[in-house]
XYZ file of N, CA and C in Angstrom:
438
model
N 0.850 -1.166 0.000
C 0.000 0.000 0.000
C 0.892 1.224 0.000
N 0.561 2.166 -0.890
C 1.350 3.390 -1.011
C 0.471 4.599 -0.731
N 1.060 5.608 -0.101
C 0.344 6.847 0.196
C 1.228 8.044 -0.107
N 0.582 9.129 -0.416
C 1.247 10.418 -0.588
C 2.005 10.756 0.702
N 3.006 11.617 0.621
C 3.730 11.997 1.831
C 2.953 12.915 2.798
N 1.766 13.341 2.436
C 0.980 14.232 3.307
C 0.405 13.458 4.495
N 0.353 14.136 5.655
C -0.183 13.499 6.864
C -1.613 12.994 6.662
N -2.432 13.775 5.958
C -3.836 13.376 5.821
C -3.995 12.087 5.013
N -3.095 11.830 4.074
C -3.197 10.566 3.344
C -2.691 9.403 4.202
N -1.694 9.658 5.014
C -1.227 8.619 5.935
C -2.337 8.268 6.926
N -3.075 9.278 7.379
C -4.192 9.040 8.297
C -5.311 8.253 7.631
N -5.529 8.477 6.354
C -6.536 7.713 5.609
C -6.049 6.281 5.376
N -4.792 6.134 5.035
C -4.241 4.824 4.701
C -4.102 3.909 5.917
N -3.803 4.452 7.087
C -3.498 3.634 8.271
C -4.594 2.627 8.629
N -5.854 3.032 8.750
C -6.861 2.023 9.123
C -7.124 0.996 8.015
N -6.974 1.402 6.769
C -7.134 0.452 5.661
C -6.028 -0.592 5.734
N -4.800 -0.120 5.904
C -3.656 -1.028 5.994
C -3.804 -1.959 7.195
N -4.236 -1.428 8.327
C -4.402 -2.257 9.526
C -5.447 -3.344 9.292
N -6.556 -2.980 8.670
C -7.626 -3.954 8.420
C -7.186 -5.053 7.463
N -6.271 -4.731 6.562
C -5.828 -5.699 5.553
C -4.487 -6.343 5.881
N -3.891 -5.958 7.005
C -2.598 -6.513 7.382
C -1.463 -6.051 6.494
N -1.556 -4.828 6.014
C -0.542 -4.267 5.122
C 0.255 -3.188 5.829
N 1.373 -2.815 5.241
C 2.117 -1.651 5.712
C 1.950 -0.536 4.689
N 2.086 0.685 5.150
C 1.967 1.850 4.278
C 3.354 2.392 3.991
N 3.655 2.525 2.707
C 4.910 3.140 2.285
C 4.596 4.489 1.652
N 5.493 5.431 1.824
C 5.314 6.761 1.241
C 5.806 6.755 -0.197
N 4.991 7.342 -1.084
C 5.339 7.456 -2.505
C 5.231 8.920 -2.911
N 6.353 9.602 -3.122
C 6.313 11.021 -3.483
C 5.500 11.333 -4.736
N 5.446 10.418 -5.699
C 4.690 10.678 -6.928
C 3.182 10.684 -6.711
N 2.708 10.334 -5.518
C 1.283 10.414 -5.186
C 0.920 11.729 -4.510
N 1.895 12.597 -4.302
C 1.650 13.873 -3.612
C 0.663 14.734 -4.391
N 0.045 15.652 -3.694
C -0.908 16.550 -4.341
C -0.190 17.498 -5.288
N -0.959 18.156 -6.132
C -0.385 19.110 -7.075
C 0.227 20.278 -6.319
N 1.435 20.631 -6.701
C 2.114 21.785 -6.102
C 1.477 23.047 -6.655
N 0.884 23.843 -5.779
C 0.163 25.039 -6.227
C 0.975 26.325 -6.098
N 2.243 26.226 -5.779
C 3.123 27.391 -5.784
C 2.612 28.556 -4.955
N 2.498 29.729 -5.603
C 2.098 30.961 -4.915
C 0.672 30.903 -4.372
N -0.109 29.954 -4.824
C -1.488 29.829 -4.329
C -1.587 29.033 -3.034
N -0.513 28.381 -2.631
C -0.540 27.550 -1.434
C -0.978 28.369 -0.225
N -1.961 27.853 0.474
C -2.456 28.501 1.687
C -3.487 29.592 1.458
N -3.757 29.945 0.219
C -4.738 31.000 -0.077
C -6.121 30.383 -0.241
N -7.145 31.108 0.194
C -8.516 30.625 0.098
C -9.116 30.870 -1.275
N -10.182 30.134 -1.576
C -10.860 30.273 -2.867
C -11.385 31.690 -3.078
N -11.906 32.316 -2.035
C -12.408 33.688 -2.162
C -11.296 34.652 -2.571
N -10.131 34.464 -2.016
C -8.985 35.312 -2.330
C -8.507 35.095 -3.770
N -8.622 33.887 -4.263
C -8.156 33.562 -5.610
C -9.167 33.900 -6.701
N -10.407 34.113 -6.321
C -11.495 34.288 -7.299
C -11.221 35.383 -8.328
N -10.567 36.464 -7.957
C -10.312 37.577 -8.876
C -9.052 37.379 -9.728
N -8.311 36.334 -9.477
C -7.063 36.090 -10.190
C -7.368 35.427 -11.538
N -7.016 36.061 -12.673
C -7.289 35.457 -13.980
C -6.562 34.120 -14.184
N -5.418 33.942 -13.532
C -4.716 32.664 -13.637
C -5.510 31.553 -12.941
N -6.194 31.905 -11.856
C -7.048 30.950 -11.152
C -8.227 30.542 -12.043
N -8.814 31.521 -12.720
C -9.916 31.218 -13.644
C -9.438 30.290 -14.757
N -8.244 30.554 -15.291
C -7.692 29.695 -16.340
C -7.415 28.292 -15.801
N -6.891 28.204 -14.594
C -6.610 26.909 -13.970
C -7.875 26.054 -13.900
N -8.978 26.684 -13.608
C -10.228 25.947 -13.435
C -10.988 25.681 -14.724
N -10.558 26.251 -15.825
C -11.236 26.013 -17.102
C -10.315 25.412 -18.166
N -9.003 25.514 -17.961
C -8.039 25.076 -18.975
C -6.938 24.227 -18.348
N -7.324 23.128 -17.711
C -6.339 22.315 -16.995
C -5.247 21.747 -17.892
N -5.520 21.591 -19.156
C -4.513 21.019 -20.053
C -3.328 21.961 -20.275
N -3.551 23.261 -20.124
C -2.484 24.219 -20.428
C -2.139 25.163 -19.274
N -2.999 25.286 -18.296
C -2.775 26.250 -17.206
C -1.761 25.719 -16.194
N -1.196 26.655 -15.472
C -0.237 26.325 -14.409
C -0.401 27.355 -13.301
N -0.323 26.895 -12.080
C -0.338 27.845 -10.969
C 1.004 28.563 -10.924
N 1.028 29.822 -10.473
C 2.294 30.564 -10.430
C 3.304 29.874 -9.499
N 4.393 29.438 -10.075
C 5.426 28.773 -9.294
C 5.101 27.330 -8.944
N 4.024 26.803 -9.480
C 3.612 25.434 -9.174
C 3.762 24.520 -10.372
N 3.098 23.387 -10.302
C 3.186 22.430 -11.395
C 1.884 22.415 -12.185
N 1.965 21.901 -13.371
C 0.787 21.785 -14.229
C 0.070 20.467 -13.947
N -1.167 20.396 -14.394
C -1.923 19.157 -14.264
C -1.253 18.047 -15.082
N -0.661 18.404 -16.212
C 0.039 17.413 -17.038
C 1.239 16.824 -16.284
N 1.943 17.645 -15.528
C 3.066 17.136 -14.735
C 2.569 16.188 -13.648
N 1.459 16.543 -13.022
C 0.883 15.653 -12.008
C 0.421 14.342 -12.653
N -0.161 14.442 -13.846
C -0.612 13.244 -14.547
C 0.583 12.350 -14.895
N 1.681 12.952 -15.268
C 2.882 12.168 -15.576
C 3.388 11.452 -14.322
N 3.345 12.121 -13.176
C 3.783 11.495 -11.923
C 2.946 10.265 -11.593
N 1.618 10.430 -11.594
C 0.756 9.305 -11.243
C 0.846 8.224 -12.330
N 1.071 8.642 -13.564
C 1.242 7.677 -14.644
C 2.437 6.767 -14.418
N 3.525 7.318 -13.904
C 4.712 6.501 -13.601
C 4.379 5.434 -12.553
N 3.610 5.824 -11.553
C 3.228 4.867 -10.509
C 2.342 3.773 -11.106
N 1.346 4.176 -11.879
C 0.446 3.194 -12.486
C 1.198 2.254 -13.425
N 2.116 2.800 -14.219
C 2.898 1.971 -15.133
C 3.711 0.919 -14.386
N 4.246 1.315 -13.244
C 5.051 0.394 -12.445
C 4.213 -0.812 -12.004
N 2.989 -0.563 -11.574
C 2.149 -1.665 -11.108
C 1.495 -2.420 -12.255
N 1.278 -1.759 -13.365
C 0.753 -2.462 -14.544
C 1.771 -3.487 -15.027
N 3.043 -3.138 -14.938
C 4.098 -4.022 -15.423
C 4.197 -5.306 -14.613
N 3.983 -5.223 -13.283
C 4.114 -6.452 -12.491
C 2.775 -7.119 -12.191
N 1.681 -6.439 -12.468
C 0.360 -7.048 -12.325
C -0.122 -7.238 -10.901
N 0.651 -6.816 -9.926
C 0.259 -6.998 -8.527
C -0.801 -5.980 -8.124
N -1.803 -6.401 -7.363
C -2.787 -5.424 -6.873
C -2.126 -4.483 -5.872
N -2.596 -3.255 -5.863
C -2.039 -2.265 -4.944
C -3.124 -1.272 -4.581
N -3.031 -0.744 -3.389
C -3.909 0.333 -2.952
C -3.059 1.595 -2.891
N -3.518 2.632 -3.569
C -2.827 3.915 -3.593
C -3.714 4.951 -2.918
N -3.141 5.752 -2.036
C -3.889 6.810 -1.366
C -3.268 8.135 -1.783
N -4.064 8.941 -2.490
C -3.558 10.181 -3.057
C -4.570 11.301 -2.854
N -4.601 12.248 -3.779
C -5.401 13.471 -3.658
C -6.301 13.618 -4.883
N -7.383 14.360 -4.722
C -8.409 14.478 -5.746
C -7.882 14.846 -7.124
N -7.047 15.880 -7.216
C -6.543 16.296 -8.527
C -5.687 15.206 -9.171
N -4.872 14.558 -8.378
C -3.989 13.516 -8.900
C -4.813 12.300 -9.331
N -5.813 11.962 -8.536
C -6.691 10.837 -8.896
C -7.452 11.162 -10.179
N -7.967 12.374 -10.280
C -8.657 12.770 -11.522
C -7.717 12.680 -12.716
N -6.490 13.132 -12.549
C -5.519 13.073 -13.646
C -5.297 11.626 -14.083
N -5.205 10.707 -13.122
C -5.029 9.298 -13.453
C -6.245 8.759 -14.196
N -7.432 9.061 -13.693
C -8.660 8.570 -14.328
C -8.808 9.108 -15.741
N -8.547 10.403 -15.914
C -8.645 10.988 -17.256
C -7.671 10.324 -18.213
N -6.469 10.057 -17.738
C -5.477 9.391 -18.586
C -5.924 8.006 -19.008
N -6.418 7.218 -18.076
C -6.870 5.861 -18.399
C -8.078 5.909 -19.337
N -8.965 6.881 -19.123
C -10.149 7.014 -19.978
C -9.838 7.604 -21.353
N -8.627 8.125 -21.533
C -8.262 8.725 -22.811
C -8.884 10.092 -23.022
N -9.238 10.755 -21.919
C -9.820 12.097 -21.998
C -8.746 13.141 -21.732
N -8.897 14.310 -22.339
C -7.969 15.403 -22.097
C -8.140 15.981 -20.701
N -7.130 16.673 -20.245
C -7.165 17.252 -18.902
C -8.230 18.339 -18.746
N -8.678 18.934 -19.841
C -9.750 19.926 -19.744
C -11.086 19.291 -19.361
N -11.168 17.971 -19.378
C -12.378 17.258 -18.941
C -12.378 17.044 -17.428
N -11.477 17.714 -16.737
C -11.273 17.604 -15.294
C -12.578 17.601 -14.485
N -13.476 18.519 -14.777
C -14.702 18.638 -13.984
C -15.776 17.623 -14.347
N -15.511 16.732 -15.258
C -16.486 15.693 -15.609
C -16.410 14.505 -14.659
N -15.395 14.481 -13.813
C -15.201 13.385 -12.874
C -15.245 13.931 -11.454
N -16.011 13.279 -10.599
C -16.069 13.641 -9.185
C -15.186 12.672 -8.411
N -14.338 13.228 -7.568
C -13.510 12.436 -6.666
C -13.694 13.049 -5.280
N -14.589 12.449 -4.496
C -14.856 12.935 -3.149
C -13.758 12.506 -2.187
N -13.593 13.252 -1.084
C -12.647 12.810 -0.054
C -13.013 11.410 0.437
N -12.000 10.593 0.630
C -12.121 9.228 1.144
C -12.918 8.300 0.223
N -13.078 8.672 -1.038
C -13.742 7.781 -1.992
C -12.711 6.841 -2.601
N -13.207 5.813 -3.255
C -12.345 4.825 -3.903
C -12.673 4.737 -5.386
N -11.652 4.667 -6.180
C -11.795 4.385 -7.605
C -10.921 3.179 -7.894
N -11.379 2.323 -8.781
C -10.648 1.100 -9.084
C -10.265 1.069 -10.552
N -9.024 0.683 -10.797
C -8.501 0.543 -12.148
C -8.036 -0.886 -12.364
N -8.193 -1.381 -13.557
C -7.562 -2.617 -13.996
C -6.474 -2.186 -14.970
N -5.241 -2.538 -14.680
C -4.107 -2.047 -15.465
C -3.364 -3.188 -16.125
N -2.781 -2.889 -17.263
C -1.884 -3.799 -17.950
C -0.837 -2.935 -18.639
N 0.303 -3.515 -19.021
C 1.329 -2.711 -19.688
C 0.753 -1.979 -20.899
N 0.899 -0.680 -20.899
C 0.437 0.147 -22.007
C -1.010 0.595 -21.926
N -1.714 0.253 -20.865
C -3.110 0.675 -20.790
C -3.827 0.215 -19.545
N -5.127 0.305 -19.626
C -5.948 -0.095 -18.498
C -7.378 0.341 -18.728
N -8.209 0.085 -17.738
C -9.596 0.534 -17.803
C -10.048 0.929 -16.413
N -11.054 1.789 -16.376
C -11.640 2.223 -15.120
C -12.741 1.228 -14.761
N -12.650 0.650 -13.594
C -13.643 -0.308 -13.109
C -14.724 0.420 -12.317
N -14.325 1.382 -11.482
C -15.294 2.179 -10.722
C -14.674 3.535 -10.399
N -15.562 4.512 -10.190
C -15.130 5.875 -9.866
C -15.923 6.380 -8.667
N -15.217 6.980 -7.714
C -15.837 7.717 -6.616
C -16.766 6.859 -5.760
N -16.404 5.607 -5.547
C -17.198 4.752 -4.664
C -17.001 5.212 -3.227
N -18.098 5.241 -2.484
C -18.008 5.645 -1.080
C -18.629 4.563 -0.199
N -18.070 4.392 0.970
C -18.608 3.418 1.902
C -19.374 4.151 3.000
N -20.322 3.478 3.561
C -21.094 4.048 4.659
C -20.324 3.803 5.946
N -20.145 4.828 6.792
C -19.384 4.632 8.031
C -20.036 3.638 8.973
């Protein structure tokens, strides 16, 4: 089981790993998108920023100031998926909404501008079936009842 280096993903991964008898390893390529100068700023504060508007409508080409692009995040998660597709072993990955969306869009063959067509709720699960050079989406945004 792999998780992003963020504390909140480790907190999500811990009870899953305990229930399944697994250990959690940190995977930097599962980290959330680096938002650069926007880090720590609220949505209300960003609303007037034209770069923020572009980020939310043009994910394929936009970039946060000093941060990474959605394409760079997609490449990161793609490397992780490729690694597990090659060996065929099942794995549980705990990451962040934008990174999960980037992975799903890539597997579905959709462009990054289709970002808002997929919902990824906190603590939801999406399942992929992967093979070298491709894969398919089995489920998206599954949620369990507490």
